[in-house]
PDB file of C-alpha atoms in Angstrom:
ATOM      1  CA  UNK F   1      -7.100   0.511 -17.416  1.00  0.00           C
ATOM      2  CA  UNK F   2      -5.211   3.691 -18.305  1.00  0.00           C
ATOM      3  CA  UNK F   3      -2.833   5.669 -17.013  1.00  0.00           C
ATOM      4  CA  UNK F   4      -0.763   4.577 -13.495  1.00  0.00           C
ATOM      5  CA  UNK F   5      -1.956   3.505 -10.269  1.00  0.00           C
ATOM      6  CA  UNK F   6      -0.429   3.137  -6.768  1.00  0.00           C
ATOM      7  CA  UNK F   7      -2.443  -0.117  -6.424  1.00  0.00           C
ATOM      8  CA  UNK F   8      -0.319  -1.792  -3.407  1.00  0.00           C
ATOM      9  CA  UNK F   9       2.117  -1.019  -0.782  1.00  0.00           C
ATOM     10  CA  UNK F  10       4.269  -3.687   0.782  1.00  0.00           C
ATOM     11  CA  UNK F  11       5.822  -3.206   4.412  1.00  0.00           C
ATOM     12  CA  UNK F  12       7.959  -5.640   6.217  1.00  0.00           C
ATOM     13  CA  UNK F  13       7.783  -6.535   9.972  1.00  0.00           C
ATOM     14  CA  UNK F  14       9.623  -9.590  11.967  1.00  0.00           C
ATOM     15  CA  UNK F  15       6.194  -9.811  13.814  1.00  0.00           C
ATOM     16  CA  UNK F  16       3.658 -10.069  11.060  1.00  0.00           C
ATOM     17  CA  UNK F  17       0.351 -10.772  13.108  1.00  0.00           C
ATOM     18  CA  UNK F  18       0.780  -7.933  15.962  1.00  0.00           C
ATOM     19  CA  UNK F  19       1.241  -5.554  12.742  1.00  0.00           C
ATOM     20  CA  UNK F  20      -1.860  -7.007  10.746  1.00  0.00           C
ATOM     21  CA  UNK F  21      -3.799  -7.277  14.325  1.00  0.00           C
ATOM     22  CA  UNK F  22      -3.070  -3.384  14.612  1.00  0.00           C
ATOM     23  CA  UNK F  23      -3.513  -2.254  11.044  1.00  0.00           C
ATOM     24  CA  UNK F  24      -7.059  -4.194  11.195  1.00  0.00           C
ATOM     25  CA  UNK F  25      -8.432  -2.489  14.348  1.00  0.00           C
ATOM     26  CA  UNK F  26      -7.004   1.111  13.378  1.00  0.00           C
ATOM     27  CA  UNK F  27      -8.743   1.133  10.107  1.00  0.00           C
ATOM     28  CA  UNK F  28     -11.596  -1.246  10.384  1.00  0.00           C
ATOM     29  CA  UNK F  29     -10.023  -3.193   7.319  1.00  0.00           C
ATOM     30  CA  UNK F  30      -9.908  -7.197   6.989  1.00  0.00           C
ATOM     31  CA  UNK F  31      -7.553  -9.424   5.445  1.00  0.00           C
ATOM     32  CA  UNK F  32      -8.166 -10.221   1.998  1.00  0.00           C
ATOM     33  CA  UNK F  33      -5.722 -13.069   0.897  1.00  0.00           C
ATOM     34  CA  UNK F  34      -2.418 -14.860   2.726  1.00  0.00           C
ATOM     35  CA  UNK F  35       0.101 -16.737   1.281  1.00  0.00           C
ATOM     36  CA  UNK F  36      -0.722 -16.391  -2.307  1.00  0.00           C
ATOM     37  CA  UNK F  37       2.516 -17.423  -3.884  1.00  0.00           C
ATOM     38  CA  UNK F  38       4.970 -15.500  -1.566  1.00  0.00           C
ATOM     39  CA  UNK F  39       6.098 -18.898   0.164  1.00  0.00           C
ATOM     40  CA  UNK F  40       8.599 -19.312  -2.714  1.00  0.00           C
ATOM     41  CA  UNK F  41      10.690 -16.273  -1.390  1.00  0.00           C
ATOM     42  CA  UNK F  42      10.728 -17.529   2.277  1.00  0.00           C
ATOM     43  CA  UNK F  43       8.012 -15.232   3.379  1.00  0.00           C
ATOM     44  CA  UNK F  44       4.403 -15.180   5.173  1.00  0.00           C
ATOM     45  CA  UNK F  45       2.237 -12.326   4.285  1.00  0.00           C
ATOM     46  CA  UNK F  46      -1.149 -10.676   4.688  1.00  0.00           C
ATOM     47  CA  UNK F  47      -2.787  -8.653   2.204  1.00  0.00           C
ATOM     48  CA  UNK F  48      -5.510  -5.939   3.400  1.00  0.00           C
ATOM     49  CA  UNK F  49      -7.637  -4.076   0.980  1.00  0.00           C
ATOM     50  CA  UNK F  50      -7.868  -0.677   1.376  1.00  0.00           C
ATOM     51  CA  UNK F  51     -10.979   0.144  -0.849  1.00  0.00           C
ATOM     52  CA  UNK F  52      -9.820  -1.485  -4.059  1.00  0.00           C
ATOM     53  CA  UNK F  53      -6.461  -0.914  -3.561  1.00  0.00           C
ATOM     54  CA  UNK F  54      -3.959  -2.807  -0.868  1.00  0.00           C
ATOM     55  CA  UNK F  55      -1.879  -2.695   2.092  1.00  0.00           C
ATOM     56  CA  UNK F  56       0.798  -5.911   2.345  1.00  0.00           C
ATOM     57  CA  UNK F  57       2.354  -6.837   5.280  1.00  0.00           C
ATOM     58  CA  UNK F  58       5.220  -9.681   4.671  1.00  0.00           C
ATOM     59  CA  UNK F  59       7.508 -11.536   7.298  1.00  0.00           C
ATOM     60  CA  UNK F  60      10.431 -13.769   6.590  1.00  0.00           C
ATOM     61  CA  UNK F  61       9.345 -17.081   7.185  1.00  0.00           C
ATOM     62  CA  UNK F  62      13.445 -18.829   6.626  1.00  0.00           C
ATOM     63  CA  UNK F  63      16.650 -17.335   7.341  1.00  0.00           C
ATOM     64  CA  UNK F  64      18.726 -15.709   4.744  1.00  0.00           C
ATOM     65  CA  UNK F  65      15.702 -13.663   2.773  1.00  0.00           C
ATOM     66  CA  UNK F  66      15.813 -10.497   1.001  1.00  0.00           C
ATOM     67  CA  UNK F  67      13.131  -9.183   3.679  1.00  0.00           C
ATOM     68  CA  UNK F  68      15.275 -10.285   6.543  1.00  0.00           C
ATOM     69  CA  UNK F  69      17.967  -8.251   5.565  1.00  0.00           C
ATOM     70  CA  UNK F  70      15.973  -5.700   4.717  1.00  0.00           C
ATOM     71  CA  UNK F  71      14.633  -5.699   8.354  1.00  0.00           C
ATOM     72  CA  UNK F  72      18.379  -5.580   9.577  1.00  0.00           C
ATOM     73  CA  UNK F  73      17.957  -1.975   8.611  1.00  0.00           C
ATOM     74  CA  UNK F  74      16.173  -1.219  11.517  1.00  0.00           C
ATOM     75  CA  UNK F  75      13.067   1.243  12.659  1.00  0.00           C
ATOM     76  CA  UNK F  76      14.256   3.487   9.609  1.00  0.00           C
ATOM     77  CA  UNK F  77      13.758   1.011   6.777  1.00  0.00           C
ATOM     78  CA  UNK F  78      10.770   2.565   5.245  1.00  0.00           C
ATOM     79  CA  UNK F  79       8.605   0.749   2.907  1.00  0.00           C
ATOM     80  CA  UNK F  80      10.004  -2.321   1.257  1.00  0.00           C
ATOM     81  CA  UNK F  81       7.915  -2.125  -1.957  1.00  0.00           C
ATOM     82  CA  UNK F  82       5.445  -0.035  -3.855  1.00  0.00           C
ATOM     83  CA  UNK F  83       3.596  -1.716  -7.175  1.00  0.00           C
ATOM     84  CA  UNK F  84       2.317   0.654  -9.734  1.00  0.00           C
ATOM     85  CA  UNK F  85      -0.668  -0.911 -11.762  1.00  0.00           C
ATOM     86  CA  UNK F  86      -0.628  -0.249 -15.541  1.00  0.00           C
ATOM     87  CA  UNK F  87      -1.321  -1.567 -18.897  1.00  0.00           C
ATOM     88  CA  UNK F  88       2.145  -1.622 -20.285  1.00  0.00           C
ATOM     89  CA  UNK F  89       4.796  -2.667 -17.879  1.00  0.00           C
ATOM     90  CA  UNK F  90       6.910  -4.029 -21.026  1.00  0.00           C
ATOM     91  CA  UNK F  91       7.085  -0.158 -22.445  1.00  0.00           C
ATOM     92  CA  UNK F  92       8.074   1.094 -18.863  1.00  0.00           C
ATOM     93  CA  UNK F  93      10.684  -1.498 -18.091  1.00  0.00           C
ATOM     94  CA  UNK F  94      12.174  -0.137 -21.371  1.00  0.00           C
ATOM     95  CA  UNK F  95      11.795   3.108 -20.517  1.00  0.00           C
ATOM     96  CA  UNK F  96      13.638   2.336 -16.985  1.00  0.00           C
ATOM     97  CA  UNK F  97      16.356   0.391 -18.289  1.00  0.00           C
ATOM     98  CA  UNK F  98      16.946   3.550 -21.029  1.00  0.00           C
ATOM     99  CA  UNK F  99      17.410   5.449 -17.709  1.00  0.00           C
ATOM    100  CA  UNK F 100      19.942   3.417 -16.575  1.00  0.00           C
ATOM    101  CA  UNK F 101      17.627   1.216 -13.981  1.00  0.00           C
ATOM    102  CA  UNK F 102      18.004  -2.132 -13.847  1.00  0.00           C
ATOM    103  CA  UNK F 103      14.980  -4.677 -13.696  1.00  0.00           C
ATOM    104  CA  UNK F 104      16.414  -7.602 -12.094  1.00  0.00           C
ATOM    105  CA  UNK F 105      13.269  -9.988 -11.708  1.00  0.00           C
ATOM    106  CA  UNK F 106      10.044 -10.394 -14.260  1.00  0.00           C
ATOM    107  CA  UNK F 107       6.998 -12.395 -13.292  1.00  0.00           C
ATOM    108  CA  UNK F 108       5.616 -13.352 -16.430  1.00  0.00           C
ATOM    109  CA  UNK F 109       2.450 -15.274 -16.123  1.00  0.00           C
ATOM    110  CA  UNK F 110      -0.641 -15.242 -18.623  1.00  0.00           C
ATOM    111  CA  UNK F 111      -2.789 -13.467 -15.810  1.00  0.00           C
ATOM    112  CA  UNK F 112      -0.161 -11.331 -14.208  1.00  0.00           C
ATOM    113  CA  UNK F 113       3.143  -9.283 -15.495  1.00  0.00           C
ATOM    114  CA  UNK F 114       5.383  -7.782 -13.323  1.00  0.00           C
ATOM    115  CA  UNK F 115       8.553  -5.622 -13.753  1.00  0.00           C
ATOM    116  CA  UNK F 116      10.692  -5.258 -10.658  1.00  0.00           C
ATOM    117  CA  UNK F 117      13.199  -2.378 -10.498  1.00  0.00           C
ATOM    118  CA  UNK F 118      16.289  -2.596  -8.647  1.00  0.00           C
ATOM    119  CA  UNK F 119      16.056  -0.929  -5.217  1.00  0.00           C
ATOM    120  CA  UNK F 120      19.669   0.725  -5.981  1.00  0.00           C
ATOM    121  CA  UNK F 121      18.954   2.282  -8.802  1.00  0.00           C
ATOM    122  CA  UNK F 122      15.182   3.438  -8.026  1.00  0.00           C
ATOM    123  CA  UNK F 123      16.024   4.439  -4.700  1.00  0.00           C
ATOM    124  CA  UNK F 124      14.391   4.635  -1.723  1.00  0.00           C
ATOM    125  CA  UNK F 125      12.325   1.350  -2.154  1.00  0.00           C
ATOM    126  CA  UNK F 126      11.460  -1.470  -4.850  1.00  0.00           C
ATOM    127  CA  UNK F 127       9.240   0.030  -7.397  1.00  0.00           C
ATOM    128  CA  UNK F 128       7.255  -2.244  -9.609  1.00  0.00           C
ATOM    129  CA  UNK F 129       4.977  -2.279 -12.696  1.00  0.00           C
ATOM    130  CA  UNK F 130       2.420  -4.546 -12.794  1.00  0.00           C
ATOM    131  CA  UNK F 131      -0.252  -5.767 -15.199  1.00  0.00           C
ATOM    132  CA  UNK F 132      -3.101  -7.757 -14.247  1.00  0.00           C
ATOM    133  CA  UNK F 133      -5.696  -9.544 -16.536  1.00  0.00           C
ATOM    134  CA  UNK F 134      -9.323  -8.945 -16.375  1.00  0.00           C
ATOM    135  CA  UNK F 135     -11.251  -5.837 -15.319  1.00  0.00           C
ATOM    136  CA  UNK F 136      -9.665  -2.648 -14.019  1.00  0.00           C
ATOM    137  CA  UNK F 137      -9.876  -3.779 -10.410  1.00  0.00           C
ATOM    138  CA  UNK F 138      -8.738  -7.286 -10.747  1.00  0.00           C
ATOM    139  CA  UNK F 139      -5.460  -7.477  -8.985  1.00  0.00           C
ATOM    140  CA  UNK F 140      -3.651 -10.784  -9.021  1.00  0.00           C
ATOM    141  CA  UNK F 141      -1.768 -10.420  -6.084  1.00  0.00           C
ATOM    142  CA  UNK F 142      -4.619 -10.434  -3.538  1.00  0.00           C
ATOM    143  CA  UNK F 143      -5.927 -13.524  -4.971  1.00  0.00           C
ATOM    144  CA  UNK F 144      -9.428 -13.931  -6.323  1.00  0.00           C
ATOM    145  CA  UNK F 145     -11.857 -13.017  -3.366  1.00  0.00           C
ATOM    146  CA  UNK F 146     -10.596 -10.099  -2.006  1.00  0.00           C
ATOM    147  CA  UNK F 147     -13.721  -7.967  -2.673  1.00  0.00           C
ATOM    148  CA  UNK F 148     -15.850  -9.807   0.100  1.00  0.00           C
ATOM    149  CA  UNK F 149     -13.356  -8.379   2.427  1.00  0.00           C
ATOM    150  CA  UNK F 150     -13.108  -4.725   0.526  1.00  0.00           C
ATOM    151  CA  UNK F 151     -15.477  -1.935   1.761  1.00  0.00           C
ATOM    152  CA  UNK F 152     -16.591  -0.116  -1.244  1.00  0.00           C
ATOM    153  CA  UNK F 153     -17.810   2.847   1.089  1.00  0.00           C
ATOM    154  CA  UNK F 154     -16.349   6.366   0.310  1.00  0.00           C
ATOM    155  CA  UNK F 155     -15.580   7.081   3.764  1.00  0.00           C
ATOM    156  CA  UNK F 156     -13.727   3.586   4.362  1.00  0.00           C
ATOM    157  CA  UNK F 157      -9.801   3.922   5.006  1.00  0.00           C
ATOM    158  CA  UNK F 158      -7.987   4.389   1.427  1.00  0.00           C
ATOM    159  CA  UNK F 159      -4.311   5.241   0.656  1.00  0.00           C
ATOM    160  CA  UNK F 160      -4.022   8.716   0.200  1.00  0.00           C
ATOM    161  CA  UNK F 161      -0.227   9.019  -0.374  1.00  0.00           C
ATOM    162  CA  UNK F 162       3.150   8.375  -0.007  1.00  0.00           C
ATOM    163  CA  UNK F 163       5.925  10.417   1.971  1.00  0.00           C
ATOM    164  CA  UNK F 164       9.617   9.846   0.545  1.00  0.00           C
ATOM    165  CA  UNK F 165      12.649  10.965   2.590  1.00  0.00           C
ATOM    166  CA  UNK F 166      15.915  11.689   0.925  1.00  0.00           C
ATOM    167  CA  UNK F 167      18.822  13.811   1.642  1.00  0.00           C
ATOM    168  CA  UNK F 168      18.241  14.974  -1.876  1.00  0.00           C
ATOM    169  CA  UNK F 169      14.225  15.623  -2.478  1.00  0.00           C
ATOM    170  CA  UNK F 170      14.401  17.572  -5.712  1.00  0.00           C
ATOM    171  CA  UNK F 171      16.966  14.865  -7.117  1.00  0.00           C
ATOM    172  CA  UNK F 172      14.859  11.781  -6.062  1.00  0.00           C
ATOM    173  CA  UNK F 173      11.822  13.607  -7.290  1.00  0.00           C
ATOM    174  CA  UNK F 174      13.021  14.256 -10.459  1.00  0.00           C
ATOM    175  CA  UNK F 175      14.523  10.856 -10.602  1.00  0.00           C
ATOM    176  CA  UNK F 176      11.183   8.961  -9.900  1.00  0.00           C
ATOM    177  CA  UNK F 177       9.306  11.445 -12.002  1.00  0.00           C
ATOM    178  CA  UNK F 178      11.156  10.317 -15.174  1.00  0.00           C
ATOM    179  CA  UNK F 179      11.122   6.436 -14.231  1.00  0.00           C
ATOM    180  CA  UNK F 180       7.036   6.878 -13.573  1.00  0.00           C
ATOM    181  CA  UNK F 181       7.035   8.861 -16.650  1.00  0.00           C
ATOM    182  CA  UNK F 182       5.036  12.039 -14.872  1.00  0.00           C
ATOM    183  CA  UNK F 183       5.507  15.557 -14.267  1.00  0.00           C
ATOM    184  CA  UNK F 184       7.082  17.127 -11.166  1.00  0.00           C
ATOM    185  CA  UNK F 185       4.681  19.200  -8.871  1.00  0.00           C
ATOM    186  CA  UNK F 186       5.047  21.148  -5.849  1.00  0.00           C
ATOM    187  CA  UNK F 187       3.031  21.332  -2.721  1.00  0.00           C
ATOM    188  CA  UNK F 188       4.035  24.682  -0.951  1.00  0.00           C
ATOM    189  CA  UNK F 189       7.985  24.062  -1.409  1.00  0.00           C
ATOM    190  CA  UNK F 190       7.738  20.042  -1.477  1.00  0.00           C
ATOM    191  CA  UNK F 191       8.391  18.411  -4.830  1.00  0.00           C
ATOM    192  CA  UNK F 192       5.347  15.886  -5.740  1.00  0.00           C
ATOM    193  CA  UNK F 193       4.218  13.630  -7.883  1.00  0.00           C
ATOM    194  CA  UNK F 194       0.369  13.235  -8.550  1.00  0.00           C
ATOM    195  CA  UNK F 195      -0.680   9.732  -9.438  1.00  0.00           C
ATOM    196  CA  UNK F 196      -4.469   8.720  -9.880  1.00  0.00           C
ATOM    197  CA  UNK F 197      -5.435  11.219  -7.141  1.00  0.00           C
ATOM    198  CA  UNK F 198      -2.525  10.183  -4.696  1.00  0.00           C
ATOM    199  CA  UNK F 199       0.402  12.338  -3.678  1.00  0.00           C
ATOM    200  CA  UNK F 200       3.992  11.203  -3.624  1.00  0.00           C
ATOM    201  CA  UNK F 201       5.850  14.013  -1.636  1.00  0.00           C
ATOM    202  CA  UNK F 202       9.473  14.122  -1.026  1.00  0.00           C
ATOM    203  CA  UNK F 203      11.150  15.548   2.026  1.00  0.00           C
ATOM    204  CA  UNK F 204      14.253  16.005   3.210  1.00  0.00           C
ATOM    205  CA  UNK F 205      15.695  13.119   5.598  1.00  0.00           C
ATOM    206  CA  UNK F 206      18.126  10.245   6.167  1.00  0.00           C
ATOM    207  CA  UNK F 207      18.365   7.571   5.356  1.00  0.00           C
ATOM    208  CA  UNK F 208      16.458   7.692   1.794  1.00  0.00           C
ATOM    209  CA  UNK F 209      13.266   5.590   2.067  1.00  0.00           C
ATOM    210  CA  UNK F 210       9.587   5.624   1.961  1.00  0.00           C
ATOM    211  CA  UNK F 211       8.794   6.889   5.301  1.00  0.00           C
ATOM    212  CA  UNK F 212       5.347   7.748   5.598  1.00  0.00           C
ATOM    213  CA  UNK F 213       1.689   6.317   4.242  1.00  0.00           C
ATOM    214  CA  UNK F 214      -0.817   8.752   4.419  1.00  0.00           C
ATOM    215  CA  UNK F 215      -4.408   7.062   4.833  1.00  0.00           C
ATOM    216  CA  UNK F 216      -7.674   8.788   4.393  1.00  0.00           C
ATOM    217  CA  UNK F 217     -10.026   8.097   6.931  1.00  0.00           C
ATOM    218  CA  UNK F 218     -13.636   9.271   7.948  1.00  0.00           C
ATOM    219  CA  UNK F 219     -12.315  10.024  11.542  1.00  0.00           C
ATOM    220  CA  UNK F 220      -8.283  10.735  11.851  1.00  0.00           C
ATOM    221  CA  UNK F 221      -8.675  11.190  15.488  1.00  0.00           C
ATOM    222  CA  UNK F 222     -10.383   8.162  16.392  1.00  0.00           C
ATOM    223  CA  UNK F 223      -7.742   6.453  14.126  1.00  0.00           C
ATOM    224  CA  UNK F 224      -4.784   7.794  16.251  1.00  0.00           C
ATOM    225  CA  UNK F 225      -6.965   7.176  19.345  1.00  0.00           C
ATOM    226  CA  UNK F 226      -7.054   3.257  18.545  1.00  0.00           C
ATOM    227  CA  UNK F 227      -3.605   3.427  17.645  1.00  0.00           C
ATOM    228  CA  UNK F 228      -2.474   5.079  21.208  1.00  0.00           C
ATOM    229  CA  UNK F 229      -4.792   2.404  22.973  1.00  0.00           C
ATOM    230  CA  UNK F 230      -3.011  -0.405  21.432  1.00  0.00           C
ATOM    231  CA  UNK F 231       0.369   0.660  22.409  1.00  0.00           C
ATOM    232  CA  UNK F 232       1.478   2.460  19.019  1.00  0.00           C
ATOM    233  CA  UNK F 233       3.526   5.585  19.785  1.00  0.00           C
ATOM    234  CA  UNK F 234       1.569   8.491  18.401  1.00  0.00           C
ATOM    235  CA  UNK F 235       3.562  11.660  17.782  1.00  0.00           C
ATOM    236  CA  UNK F 236       2.318  14.830  15.612  1.00  0.00           C
ATOM    237  CA  UNK F 237      -0.613  12.869  13.877  1.00  0.00           C
ATOM    238  CA  UNK F 238       0.939   9.990  13.279  1.00  0.00           C
ATOM    239  CA  UNK F 239       2.101   6.340  14.289  1.00  0.00           C
ATOM    240  CA  UNK F 240       4.603   3.927  13.808  1.00  0.00           C
ATOM    241  CA  UNK F 241       3.984   0.415  12.493  1.00  0.00           C
ATOM    242  CA  UNK F 242       5.834  -1.942  10.303  1.00  0.00           C
ATOM    243  CA  UNK F 243       8.577   0.550   9.106  1.00  0.00           C
ATOM    244  CA  UNK F 244       6.602   3.522   8.085  1.00  0.00           C
ATOM    245  CA  UNK F 245       4.932   6.062  10.012  1.00  0.00           C
ATOM    246  CA  UNK F 246       1.089   5.965   9.321  1.00  0.00           C
ATOM    247  CA  UNK F 247      -0.516   8.967   8.944  1.00  0.00           C
ATOM    248  CA  UNK F 248      -4.286   9.320   9.012  1.00  0.00           C
ATOM    249  CA  UNK F 249      -5.879  12.287   7.379  1.00  0.00           C
ATOM    250  CA  UNK F 250      -9.136  13.261   6.616  1.00  0.00           C
ATOM    251  CA  UNK F 251     -11.077  12.082   3.375  1.00  0.00           C
ATOM    252  CA  UNK F 252     -11.374  14.592   0.648  1.00  0.00           C
ATOM    253  CA  UNK F 253     -14.013  12.896  -1.621  1.00  0.00           C
ATOM    254  CA  UNK F 254     -13.068  14.818  -4.344  1.00  0.00           C
ATOM    255  CA  UNK F 255      -9.926  12.918  -5.077  1.00  0.00           C
ATOM    256  CA  UNK F 256     -10.551  10.683  -8.106  1.00  0.00           C
ATOM    257  CA  UNK F 257     -11.563   7.261  -6.772  1.00  0.00           C
ATOM    258  CA  UNK F 258      -9.798   3.721  -7.840  1.00  0.00           C
ATOM    259  CA  UNK F 259      -9.540   2.885 -11.391  1.00  0.00           C
ATOM    260  CA  UNK F 260      -9.696   6.690 -12.839  1.00  0.00           C
ATOM    261  CA  UNK F 261      -6.974   7.879 -14.978  1.00  0.00           C
ATOM    262  CA  UNK F 262      -3.850   9.011 -13.630  1.00  0.00           C
ATOM    263  CA  UNK F 263      -2.506  12.555 -13.816  1.00  0.00           C
TER     264      UNK F 263
END
């Protein structure tokens, strides 16, 4: 592949199955794989394809896990992890370290390499760079059979972007731009990063976190109505699930599709 692609967003919830069931119902998605090598971290999980990208929900299956400690932050915890697919995680690891960002964990397999940045250095969430062997859409964390659970229809639910809250949105945007090796742009007054057609917007807020996940759908009002019917609190066109606000937005089919070059 070329460029950089936001391939997977990982969320954490103490109650895995209710969160998964609500995502399936609200966005008409299916679970592509469970427990694909995450049990070694004391976790259970579900990975759901949103087109050819993924939202993962993890829950602690053992005491004293990193996810368990993350959940102690409460409802304002934000997203646990954002994984960017690229063909050069080694170069990006070197760049991050030259910026003073530690890389405490690396997965090095013949079919997958993943470089994890330290959340205190990267800020807001755990950022990861990963290369998966095979064709552009192959993605080792989703297992070998995820395509049979994915909907290739352009109008199906897709990850559209992230909203990152910070008491210093300008500073955090510049910091992530340096780490991700992209330019800061602007959407109105908000600093943004555009990566493969997906927008990362930085807004004023505390604590610092990935606060919202935008999902492009054919009918945002229908998605919100289903969320409301399933007991999710809907406010200002959003509903809370697994530590973030989900923001259903109308599809912009002019956006680049999965696998296209990043901005």
